[in-house]
Tab-separated table of C-alpha atoms in Angstrom:
chain	number	residue	atom	x	y	z
P	144	MET	CA	0.000	0.000	0.000
P	145	SER	CA	2.759	2.466	0.937
P	146	LYS	CA	4.527	1.918	-2.391
P	147	LEU	CA	1.283	2.413	-4.287
P	148	LEU	CA	0.552	5.623	-2.400
P	149	HIS	CA	4.091	6.855	-2.997
P	150	ALA	CA	3.737	6.191	-6.730
P	151	ASN	CA	0.304	7.852	-6.835
P	152	PHE	CA	1.492	11.004	-5.079
P	153	LEU	CA	4.520	11.222	-7.349
P	154	ARG	CA	2.139	11.028	-10.280
P	155	LEU	CA	-0.150	13.584	-8.622
P	156	ARG	CA	2.704	16.079	-8.463
P	157	LYS	CA	2.979	15.916	-12.255
P	158	ASP	CA	-0.729	15.630	-13.027
P	159	LYS	CA	-1.947	18.628	-15.041
P	160	TYR	CA	-5.562	18.180	-13.977
P	161	PHE	CA	-4.547	18.408	-10.337
P	162	TRP	CA	-2.611	21.624	-10.867
P	163	ILE	CA	-5.414	23.088	-12.956
P	164	GLY	CA	-7.737	22.371	-10.029
P	165	ILE	CA	-5.300	24.017	-7.603
P	166	LEU	CA	-5.037	27.084	-9.847
P	167	VAL	CA	-8.794	27.348	-10.370
P	168	MET	CA	-9.543	27.108	-6.650
P	169	GLY	CA	-6.765	29.551	-5.772
P	170	LEU	CA	-8.122	32.114	-8.226
P	171	TYR	CA	-11.655	31.453	-7.024
P	172	GLY	CA	-10.587	32.313	-3.463
P	173	VAL	CA	-9.383	35.755	-4.598
P	174	ILE	CA	-12.286	36.423	-6.970
P	175	ASP	CA	-14.926	35.416	-4.427
P	176	SER	CA	-13.356	37.566	-1.702
P	177	VAL	CA	-13.214	40.639	-3.933
P	178	GLY	CA	-16.695	39.961	-5.337
P	179	GLN	CA	-18.255	39.613	-1.903
P	180	TYR	CA	-16.527	42.799	-0.738
P	181	ARG	CA	-17.987	44.607	-3.761
P	182	ASN	CA	-21.444	43.360	-2.748
P	183	VAL	CA	-20.910	44.865	0.695
P	184	LYS	CA	-19.914	48.256	-0.708
P	185	VAL	CA	-22.284	48.515	-3.664
P	186	TYR	CA	-25.380	46.652	-2.454
P	187	ASP	CA	-24.877	47.065	1.301
P	188	MET	CA	-25.028	43.311	1.790
P	189	SER	CA	-24.023	41.720	5.076
P	190	VAL	CA	-21.061	39.418	4.417
P	191	THR	CA	-18.640	37.916	6.929
P	192	PHE	CA	-15.294	36.231	6.389
P	193	ASP	CA	-16.852	32.985	7.639
P	194	SER	CA	-19.119	32.740	4.583
P	195	VAL	CA	-16.242	33.628	2.240
P	196	PHE	CA	-13.867	31.086	3.790
P	197	PHE	CA	-16.274	28.141	3.465
P	198	ALA	CA	-17.867	29.131	0.132
P	199	SER	CA	-15.811	26.597	-1.853
P	200	HIS	CA	-17.585	23.567	-0.388
P	201	ILE	CA	-20.622	23.996	-2.604
P	202	MET	CA	-18.543	23.340	-5.742
P	203	MET	CA	-16.099	20.720	-4.443
P	204	GLY	CA	-18.318	17.878	-5.636
P	205	MET	CA	-18.072	19.040	-9.257
P	206	LEU	CA	-14.307	19.406	-9.014
P	207	ILE	CA	-13.783	15.972	-7.450
P	208	ALA	CA	-16.159	14.331	-9.950
P	209	ALA	CA	-14.104	15.687	-12.848
P	210	PHE	CA	-10.734	14.915	-11.253
P	211	CYS	CA	-11.498	11.321	-10.211
P	212	SER	CA	-12.825	10.359	-13.614
P	213	LEU	CA	-9.725	11.770	-15.332
P	214	PHE	CA	-7.107	10.621	-12.824
P	215	VAL	CA	-8.376	7.055	-12.425
P	216	GLY	CA	-9.473	6.800	-16.050
P	217	THR	CA	-5.927	7.555	-17.167
P	218	GLU	CA	-4.717	4.526	-15.200
P	219	TYR	CA	-6.983	2.345	-17.308
P	220	SER	CA	-6.157	3.986	-20.635
P	221	ASP	CA	-2.399	3.832	-19.966
P	222	GLY	CA	-2.536	0.242	-18.709
P	223	THR	CA	-1.160	1.258	-15.300
P	224	ILE	CA	-3.636	-0.841	-13.329
P	225	ARG	CA	-2.788	-3.997	-15.297
P	226	ASN	CA	0.909	-3.323	-14.746
P	227	LYS	CA	0.321	-3.013	-10.997
P	228	LEU	CA	-1.477	-6.355	-10.967
P	229	MET	CA	1.279	-7.998	-12.994
P	230	VAL	CA	3.922	-7.037	-10.425
P	231	GLY	CA	1.841	-8.566	-7.632
P	232	CYS	CA	-0.084	-5.627	-6.174
P	233	ASN	CA	-3.274	-6.476	-4.310
P	234	ARG	CA	-6.529	-5.267	-5.916
P	235	ARG	CA	-7.809	-3.910	-2.625
P	236	ASP	CA	-4.621	-1.906	-2.122
P	237	ILE	CA	-4.792	-0.556	-5.675
P	238	TYR	CA	-8.387	0.552	-5.150
P	239	LEU	CA	-7.856	2.147	-1.730
P	240	SER	CA	-4.637	3.887	-2.791
P	241	ASN	CA	-6.567	5.556	-5.619
P	242	PHE	CA	-9.334	6.587	-3.213
P	243	ILE	CA	-6.843	8.082	-0.752
P	244	THR	CA	-5.061	9.924	-3.564
P	245	CYS	CA	-8.305	11.374	-4.957
P	246	ALA	CA	-9.480	12.405	-1.479
P	247	ALA	CA	-6.115	14.040	-0.740
P	248	ALA	CA	-6.229	15.872	-4.078
P	249	GLY	CA	-9.665	17.239	-3.182
P	250	VAL	CA	-8.412	18.419	0.216
P	251	PHE	CA	-5.405	20.119	-1.403
P	252	MET	CA	-7.635	21.889	-3.932
P	253	ASN	CA	-9.962	23.082	-1.192
P	254	PHE	CA	-6.960	24.230	0.855
P	255	ALA	CA	-5.787	26.278	-2.143
P	256	TYR	CA	-9.095	28.138	-2.028
P	257	MET	CA	-8.960	28.636	1.739
P	258	PHE	CA	-5.362	29.866	1.563
P	259	THR	CA	-6.041	32.565	-1.027
P	260	ALA	CA	-9.367	33.422	0.638
P	261	CYS	CA	-7.443	34.147	3.841
P	262	ILE	CA	-4.887	36.286	2.027
P	263	ALA	CA	-7.521	38.308	0.169
P	264	GLY	CA	-10.453	38.057	2.569
P	265	ILE	CA	-9.031	38.804	6.011
P	266	PRO	CA	-7.828	42.336	5.080
P	267	LEU	CA	-11.303	43.044	3.629
P	268	PHE	CA	-13.640	41.398	6.158
P	269	GLY	CA	-11.580	40.815	9.266
P	270	PHE	CA	-11.217	37.438	10.995
P	271	PHE	CA	-13.758	34.731	11.805
P	272	GLU	CA	-16.886	35.667	13.728
P	273	MET	CA	-17.644	32.072	14.783
P	274	GLU	CA	-15.777	30.499	17.678
P	275	TRP	CA	-12.597	28.609	16.826
P	276	GLN	CA	-14.129	25.319	17.988
P	277	GLU	CA	-16.986	25.767	15.508
P	278	THR	CA	-14.523	26.670	12.767
P	279	VAL	CA	-12.588	23.453	13.394
P	280	ILE	CA	-15.812	21.404	13.305
P	281	TYR	CA	-16.773	22.976	9.976
P	282	MET	CA	-13.326	22.237	8.537
P	283	VAL	CA	-13.418	18.612	9.730
P	284	ASN	CA	-16.890	18.168	8.252
P	285	GLY	CA	-15.575	19.671	5.011
P	286	VAL	CA	-12.744	17.125	4.857
P	287	LEU	CA	-15.176	14.252	5.558
P	288	MET	CA	-17.533	15.574	2.864
P	289	ILE	CA	-14.644	15.601	0.364
P	290	ALA	CA	-13.793	12.002	1.355
P	291	ALA	CA	-17.410	10.978	0.721
P	292	PHE	CA	-17.353	12.595	-2.724
P	293	ALA	CA	-13.996	10.960	-3.500
P	294	ALA	CA	-15.290	7.529	-2.434
P	295	ILE	CA	-18.349	7.796	-4.679
P	296	PHE	CA	-16.495	8.969	-7.766
P	297	THR	CA	-13.526	6.652	-7.224
P	298	MET	CA	-15.984	3.762	-7.160
P	299	LEU	CA	-17.555	4.890	-10.447
P	300	SER	CA	-14.142	5.376	-12.059
P	301	MET	CA	-12.618	2.106	-10.859
P	302	LEU	CA	-15.575	-0.018	-11.973
P	303	ASN	CA	-15.786	1.404	-15.499
P	304	GLN	CA	-12.832	1.552	-17.877
P	305	ASN	CA	-14.461	4.084	-20.232
P	306	LYS	CA	-13.019	7.411	-19.054
P	307	ALA	CA	-15.349	9.553	-21.177
P	308	LEU	CA	-18.467	7.675	-20.040
P	309	VAL	CA	-17.459	7.911	-16.374
P	310	ALA	CA	-16.839	11.648	-16.722
P	311	ILE	CA	-20.308	12.155	-18.207
P	312	ILE	CA	-22.027	10.011	-15.579
P	313	SER	CA	-20.122	11.723	-12.764
P	314	MET	CA	-20.928	15.260	-13.930
P	315	VAL	CA	-24.586	14.486	-14.627
P	316	GLY	CA	-24.834	12.789	-11.245
P	317	ILE	CA	-23.263	15.635	-9.289
P	318	PHE	CA	-25.471	18.243	-10.959
P	319	ALA	CA	-28.560	16.132	-10.273
P	320	LEU	CA	-27.613	15.824	-6.587
P	321	LEU	CA	-26.852	19.542	-6.404
P	322	PHE	CA	-30.221	20.509	-7.897
P	323	LEU	CA	-31.950	18.063	-5.540
P	324	SER	CA	-30.178	19.625	-2.548
P	325	MET	CA	-31.146	23.120	-3.713
P	326	TYR	CA	-34.760	21.997	-4.045
P	327	ILE	CA	-34.625	20.588	-0.504
P	328	THR	CA	-33.163	23.896	0.699
P	329	MET	CA	-36.111	25.712	-0.838
P	330	LYS	CA	-38.632	23.330	0.761
P	331	LEU	CA	-37.033	23.588	4.190
P	332	GLY	CA	-37.036	27.384	3.876
P	333	GLU	CA	-40.789	27.596	3.241
P	334	PRO	CA	-42.500	29.720	5.948
P	335	GLU	CA	-45.281	28.099	7.925
P	336	PHE	CA	-47.550	31.097	7.401
P	337	THR	CA	-47.869	33.679	4.648
P	338	ASP	CA	-49.284	37.204	4.754
P	339	ALA	CA	-52.450	37.843	2.748
P	340	VAL	CA	-53.763	41.358	2.161
P	341	SER	CA	-57.521	41.839	2.028
P	342	MET	CA	-59.095	45.153	1.010
P	343	SER	CA	-62.462	46.430	2.159
P	344	GLU	CA	-64.148	49.683	1.212
P	345	THR	CA	-65.466	51.791	4.062
P	346	VAL	CA	-67.381	55.054	4.265
P	347	GLY	CA	-66.778	57.244	1.239
P	348	ASP	CA	-63.868	56.302	-0.962
P	349	THR	CA	-61.564	55.274	1.856
P	350	VAL	CA	-60.069	51.801	1.425
P	351	THR	CA	-58.589	49.909	4.326
P	352	GLN	CA	-56.131	47.046	4.098
P	353	THR	CA	-56.063	44.127	6.488
P	354	ILE	CA	-53.093	41.785	6.655
P	355	GLN	CA	-53.943	38.247	7.653
P	356	ARG	CA	-51.577	35.378	8.351
P	357	ILE	CA	-52.748	32.231	6.598
P	358	PRO	CA	-51.199	28.729	6.546
P	359	ASN	CA	-48.734	28.221	3.701
P	360	PRO	CA	-49.924	25.268	1.553
P	361	MET	CA	-46.305	24.691	0.434
P	362	TYR	CA	-45.063	24.222	4.004
P	363	PRO	CA	-43.967	20.575	4.427
P	364	SER	CA	-45.718	18.389	6.977
P	365	PRO	CA	-43.694	17.120	9.974
P	366	SER	CA	-43.031	13.762	8.274
P	367	GLN	CA	-42.036	15.450	4.990
P	368	ARG	CA	-39.805	17.865	6.869
P	369	SER	CA	-38.033	14.975	8.604
P	370	ILE	CA	-37.366	13.296	5.252
P	371	TYR	CA	-36.134	16.532	3.692
P	372	GLN	CA	-33.839	17.213	6.658
P	373	PHE	CA	-32.430	13.689	6.557
P	374	LEU	CA	-31.651	13.970	2.844
P	375	PHE	CA	-30.203	17.450	3.331
P	376	ASP	CA	-27.854	16.142	6.018
P	377	PHE	CA	-27.091	12.838	4.274
P	378	LEU	CA	-26.316	13.998	0.734
P	379	PRO	CA	-22.764	15.379	0.368
P	380	THR	CA	-24.156	18.172	-1.836
P	381	GLY	CA	-26.556	19.131	0.945
P	382	GLN	CA	-23.666	19.127	3.396
P	383	GLY	CA	-21.717	21.379	1.041
P	384	ILE	CA	-24.579	23.877	0.887
P	385	GLN	CA	-24.853	23.932	4.674
P	386	ILE	CA	-21.109	24.383	5.211
P	387	SER	CA	-20.887	27.096	2.539
P	388	ALA	CA	-23.770	28.991	4.117
P	389	GLY	CA	-22.339	28.597	7.613
P	390	ALA	CA	-25.626	27.036	8.697
P	391	VAL	CA	-24.924	23.409	9.559
P	392	THR	CA	-27.950	22.151	11.457
P	393	HIS	CA	-26.456	18.921	12.806
P	394	PRO	CA	-22.622	19.151	12.637
P	395	GLY	CA	-21.999	15.812	14.313
P	396	THR	CA	-24.583	13.973	12.253
P	397	ILE	CA	-23.338	15.083	8.824
P	398	GLY	CA	-19.820	13.986	9.732
P	399	ILE	CA	-21.098	10.522	10.613
P	400	TYR	CA	-23.093	10.379	7.367
P	401	SER	CA	-19.969	11.251	5.369
P	402	ILE	CA	-18.024	8.458	7.060
P	403	VAL	CA	-20.862	5.997	6.366
P	404	ILE	CA	-21.022	7.017	2.687
P	405	ALA	CA	-17.247	6.776	2.248
P	406	ALA	CA	-17.073	3.400	3.993
P	407	ALA	CA	-20.039	1.949	2.078
P	408	ALA	CA	-18.788	3.178	-1.307
P	409	ASN	CA	-15.310	1.793	-0.655
P	410	MET	CA	-16.584	-1.586	0.509
P	411	ILE	CA	-18.841	-1.922	-2.534
P	412	GLY	CA	-16.066	-0.686	-4.815
P	413	VAL	CA	-13.407	-3.036	-3.418
P	414	PHE	CA	-15.801	-5.991	-3.572
P	415	CYS	CA	-16.767	-5.336	-7.210
P	416	PHE	CA	-13.237	-4.394	-8.331
P	417	SER	CA	-11.808	-7.614	-6.862
P	418	ARG	CA	-14.127	-9.558	-9.186
P	419	LYS	CA	-13.788	-7.293	-12.213
P	420	ASP	CA	-12.364	-8.784	-15.405
P	421	LEU	CA	-9.543	-6.452	-16.486
P	422	LYS	CA	-8.891	-7.285	-20.105
């Protein structure tokens, strides 16, 4: 395993997709900081450094989906995996070393964003408003979320040798999960009551307005709300939205869910890859 990891990280250092991801996230950290500061000055929006620092988590799934499909897919197209098997490497070790490498790459890319966001954002917004313990919890949950994404997309990439097909499936899948999480966000944000204005004409031409609070028909029932909240906490895209917004409802729970997803995806992936015919 150690030799496989060493070889993977040596390859990662020379991988152009990895460095493109680092560059994109580094630039995004600067652009987002400056853009959010402009919103404060021009539109008088309330923005804190906390929201700028964690903003990258909402897009990490897309980045990891693209990277895993390209990084692992290249091993198939170049015949690297077959060469590893020929020299006696264990299939489980090959699979897990690729997962660890993809997860580490995602963490490095996210760190590139955080690093430049600190450089550009702290002079503009000041330091964190949340307590340091909460900041650490958010960062740990972010790392676990990245591991969950890496486990899912490593599994897809390792079980299919068609790099182009895996890339398409991964990107379509991540966008579908992101849209689902956004829909859940909208449903959870529905108010229980809405204001309705009724007009009644009184003496003369004077018109009075009465504002009444009526139940919102779009407000989810308690059982629906529980399902929506579970999915919002369970899906890595939902976790990313919560972390980016600085509004994690159940910080301990989402971390556990990420570990469960990563473990389940890796177990399924190792089991299927160990029986895969590599011709």
